[in-house]
Short mmCIF file of C-alpha atoms in Angstrom, two decimals:
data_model
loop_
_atom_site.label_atom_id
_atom_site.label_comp_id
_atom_site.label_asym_id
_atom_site.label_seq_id
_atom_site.Cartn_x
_atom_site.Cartn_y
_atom_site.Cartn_z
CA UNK A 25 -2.62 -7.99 33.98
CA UNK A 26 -0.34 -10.97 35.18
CA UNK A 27 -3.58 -12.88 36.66
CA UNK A 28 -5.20 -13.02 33.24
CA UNK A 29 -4.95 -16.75 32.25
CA UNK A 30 -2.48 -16.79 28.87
CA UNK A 31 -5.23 -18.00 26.57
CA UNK A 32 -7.10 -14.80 27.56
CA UNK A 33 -4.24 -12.66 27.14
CA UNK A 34 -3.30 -14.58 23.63
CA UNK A 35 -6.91 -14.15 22.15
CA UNK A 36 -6.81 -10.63 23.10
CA UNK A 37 -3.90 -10.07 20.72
CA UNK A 38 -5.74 -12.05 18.33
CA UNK A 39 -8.78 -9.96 18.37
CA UNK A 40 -6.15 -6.74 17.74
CA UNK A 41 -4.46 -8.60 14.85
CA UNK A 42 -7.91 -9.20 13.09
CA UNK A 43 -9.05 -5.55 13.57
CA UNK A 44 -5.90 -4.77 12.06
CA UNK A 45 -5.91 -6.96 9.21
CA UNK A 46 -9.68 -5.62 8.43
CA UNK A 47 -8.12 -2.53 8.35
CA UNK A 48 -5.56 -2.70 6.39
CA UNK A 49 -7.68 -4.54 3.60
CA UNK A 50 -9.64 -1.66 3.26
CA UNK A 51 -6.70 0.38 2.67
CA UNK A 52 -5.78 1.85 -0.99
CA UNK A 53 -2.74 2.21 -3.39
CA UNK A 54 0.21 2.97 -1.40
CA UNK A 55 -0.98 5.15 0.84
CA UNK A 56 0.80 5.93 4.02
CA UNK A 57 -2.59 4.32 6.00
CA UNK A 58 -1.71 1.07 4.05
CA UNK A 59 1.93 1.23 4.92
CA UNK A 60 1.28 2.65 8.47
CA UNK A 61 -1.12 -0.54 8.91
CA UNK A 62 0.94 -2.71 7.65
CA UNK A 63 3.88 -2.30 9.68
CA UNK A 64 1.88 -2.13 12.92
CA UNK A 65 0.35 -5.45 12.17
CA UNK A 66 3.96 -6.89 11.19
CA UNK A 67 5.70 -5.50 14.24
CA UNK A 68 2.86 -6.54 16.26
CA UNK A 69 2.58 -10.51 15.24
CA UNK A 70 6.72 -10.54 15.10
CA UNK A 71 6.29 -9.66 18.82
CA UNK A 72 3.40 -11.82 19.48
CA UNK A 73 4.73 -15.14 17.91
CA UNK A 74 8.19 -14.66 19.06
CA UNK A 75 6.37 -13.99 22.79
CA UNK A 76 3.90 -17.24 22.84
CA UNK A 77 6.99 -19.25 21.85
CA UNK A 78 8.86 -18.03 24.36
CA UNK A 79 6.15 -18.44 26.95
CA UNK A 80 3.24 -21.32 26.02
CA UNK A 81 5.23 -22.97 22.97
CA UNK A 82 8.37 -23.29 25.12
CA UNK A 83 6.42 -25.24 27.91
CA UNK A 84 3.62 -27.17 25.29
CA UNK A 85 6.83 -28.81 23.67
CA UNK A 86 8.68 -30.26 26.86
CA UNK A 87 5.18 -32.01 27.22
CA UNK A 88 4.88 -35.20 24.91
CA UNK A 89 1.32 -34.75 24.59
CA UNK A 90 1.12 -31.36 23.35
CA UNK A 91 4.85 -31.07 21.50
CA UNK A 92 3.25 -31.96 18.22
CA UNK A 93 0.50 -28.88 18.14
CA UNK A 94 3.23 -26.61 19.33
CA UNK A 95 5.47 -27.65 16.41
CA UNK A 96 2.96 -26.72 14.18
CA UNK A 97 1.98 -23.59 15.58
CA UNK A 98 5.69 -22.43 15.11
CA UNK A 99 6.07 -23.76 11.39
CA UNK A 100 3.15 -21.55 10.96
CA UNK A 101 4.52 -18.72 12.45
CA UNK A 102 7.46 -19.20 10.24
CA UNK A 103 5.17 -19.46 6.92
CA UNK A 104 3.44 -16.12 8.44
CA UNK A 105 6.76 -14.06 8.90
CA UNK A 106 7.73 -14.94 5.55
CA UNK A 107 4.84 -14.05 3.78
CA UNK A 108 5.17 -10.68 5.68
CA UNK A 109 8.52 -10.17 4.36
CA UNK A 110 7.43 -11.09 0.96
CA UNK A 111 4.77 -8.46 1.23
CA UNK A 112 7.49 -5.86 2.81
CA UNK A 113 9.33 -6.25 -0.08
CA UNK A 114 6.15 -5.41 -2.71
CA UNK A 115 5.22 -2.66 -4.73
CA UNK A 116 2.23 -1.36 -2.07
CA UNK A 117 0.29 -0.12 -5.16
CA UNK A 118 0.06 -3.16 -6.95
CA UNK A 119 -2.87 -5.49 -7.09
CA UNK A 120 -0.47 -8.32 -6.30
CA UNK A 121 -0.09 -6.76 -3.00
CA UNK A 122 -3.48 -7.20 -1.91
CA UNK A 123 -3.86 -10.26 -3.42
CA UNK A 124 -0.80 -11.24 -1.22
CA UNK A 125 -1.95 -9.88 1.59
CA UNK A 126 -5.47 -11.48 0.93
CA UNK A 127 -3.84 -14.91 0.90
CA UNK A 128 -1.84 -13.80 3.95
CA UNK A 129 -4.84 -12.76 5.81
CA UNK A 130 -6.72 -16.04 5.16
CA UNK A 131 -3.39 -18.19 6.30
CA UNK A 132 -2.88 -16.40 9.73
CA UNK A 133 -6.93 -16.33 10.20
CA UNK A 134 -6.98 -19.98 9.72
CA UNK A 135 -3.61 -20.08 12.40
CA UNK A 136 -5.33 -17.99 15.03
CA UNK A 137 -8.66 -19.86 14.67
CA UNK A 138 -6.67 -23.20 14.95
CA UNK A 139 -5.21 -22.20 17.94
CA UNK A 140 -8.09 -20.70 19.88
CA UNK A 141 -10.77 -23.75 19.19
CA UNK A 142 -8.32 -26.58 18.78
CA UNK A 143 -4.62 -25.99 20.62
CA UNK A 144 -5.39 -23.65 23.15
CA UNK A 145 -8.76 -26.15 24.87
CA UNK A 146 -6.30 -29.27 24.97
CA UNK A 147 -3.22 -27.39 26.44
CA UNK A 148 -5.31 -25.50 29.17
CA UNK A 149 -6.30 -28.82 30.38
CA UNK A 150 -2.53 -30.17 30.69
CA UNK A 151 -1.33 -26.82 32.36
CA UNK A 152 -1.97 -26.13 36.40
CA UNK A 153 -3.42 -22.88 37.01
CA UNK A 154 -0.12 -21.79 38.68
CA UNK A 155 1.44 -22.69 34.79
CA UNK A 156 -0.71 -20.40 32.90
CA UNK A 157 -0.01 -17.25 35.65
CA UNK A 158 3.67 -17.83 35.21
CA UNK A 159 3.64 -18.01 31.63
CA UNK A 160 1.44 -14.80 30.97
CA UNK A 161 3.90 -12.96 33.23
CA UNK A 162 6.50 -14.78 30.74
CA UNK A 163 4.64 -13.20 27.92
CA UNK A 164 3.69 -9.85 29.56
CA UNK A 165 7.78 -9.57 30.22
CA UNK A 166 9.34 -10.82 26.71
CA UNK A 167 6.63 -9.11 24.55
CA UNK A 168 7.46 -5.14 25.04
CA UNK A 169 11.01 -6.55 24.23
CA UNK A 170 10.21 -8.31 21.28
CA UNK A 171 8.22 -5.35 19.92
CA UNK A 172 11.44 -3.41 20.17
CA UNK A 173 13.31 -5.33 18.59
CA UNK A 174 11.03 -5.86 15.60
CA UNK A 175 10.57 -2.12 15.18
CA UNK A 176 14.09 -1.99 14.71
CA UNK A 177 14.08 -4.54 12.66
CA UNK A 178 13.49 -4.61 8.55
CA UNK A 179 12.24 -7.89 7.54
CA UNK A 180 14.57 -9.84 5.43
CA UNK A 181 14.41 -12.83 3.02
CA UNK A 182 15.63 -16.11 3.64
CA UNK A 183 18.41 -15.46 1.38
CA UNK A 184 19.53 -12.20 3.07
CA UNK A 185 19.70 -13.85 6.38
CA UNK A 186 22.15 -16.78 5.24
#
């Protein structure tokens, strides 16, 4: 897959993550389905978001013109990975779960969608064709790692990690 462009490869995830979080919203009560969702979609958009920045974020922010959408994209990924601690950390039964998870839904639908029509048009157009091979290989390399490591991984607050 290294020839596919990174904005192909990046919606791609992005098509898996909203199957997933379709999924998961039609999930019950604390069932092991819910949970088993769940943690595939967090271990999944861990690896994703830590992947992109390593690839396409890394390169959009030593460019002046596209720094500023790549700063945002990674303070949302931040809001994201807290809200799927926060939602680690629930009671799965609860109807405050799914509300949660509702509002989460909604947050990283609006981040993907902001990304695909708005961030990903205007960096294409700074980035030589050459740029986007390397960086999917980037991605393609750092992601399998990343997925590893956040299967390993419990989520923790911000006041567990201090």
């Amino acid at each position: 897959m290294p020839e596919t462009k990174i904005f192909a490869r990046l919606k791609a995830d992005h098509d898996r993550h909203r199957d997933l979080l379709d999924r998961i919203d039609a999930t019950q009560g604390d069932s092991d389905d819910r949970r088993y969702l769940f943690e595939s979609f967090r271990v999944e958009v861990t690896a994703h978001a830590a992947s992109e920045e390593m690839s396409l974020y890394a390169t959009m922010l030593g460019k002046p013109e596209l720094r500023d959408d790549a700063q945002h994209s990674v303070s949302e990924h931040k809001e994201i990975d807290d809200l799927l601690t926060e939602l680690y950390e629930m009671d799965f039964a609860s109807t405050g779960w799914l509300t949660r998870f509702r509002s989460m839904k909604e947050r990283y639908l609006h981040h993907i969608d902001e990304e695909e029509k708005e961030m990903f048009p205007v960096a294409e157009k700074g980035l030589s064709e050459a740029k986007k091979r390397e960086l999917v290989k980037i991605f393609e390399k750092e992601k399998p790692k990343e997925k590893a490591k956040a299967a390993e991984e419990e989520p923790s607050s911000e006041e567990e990690r201090a």
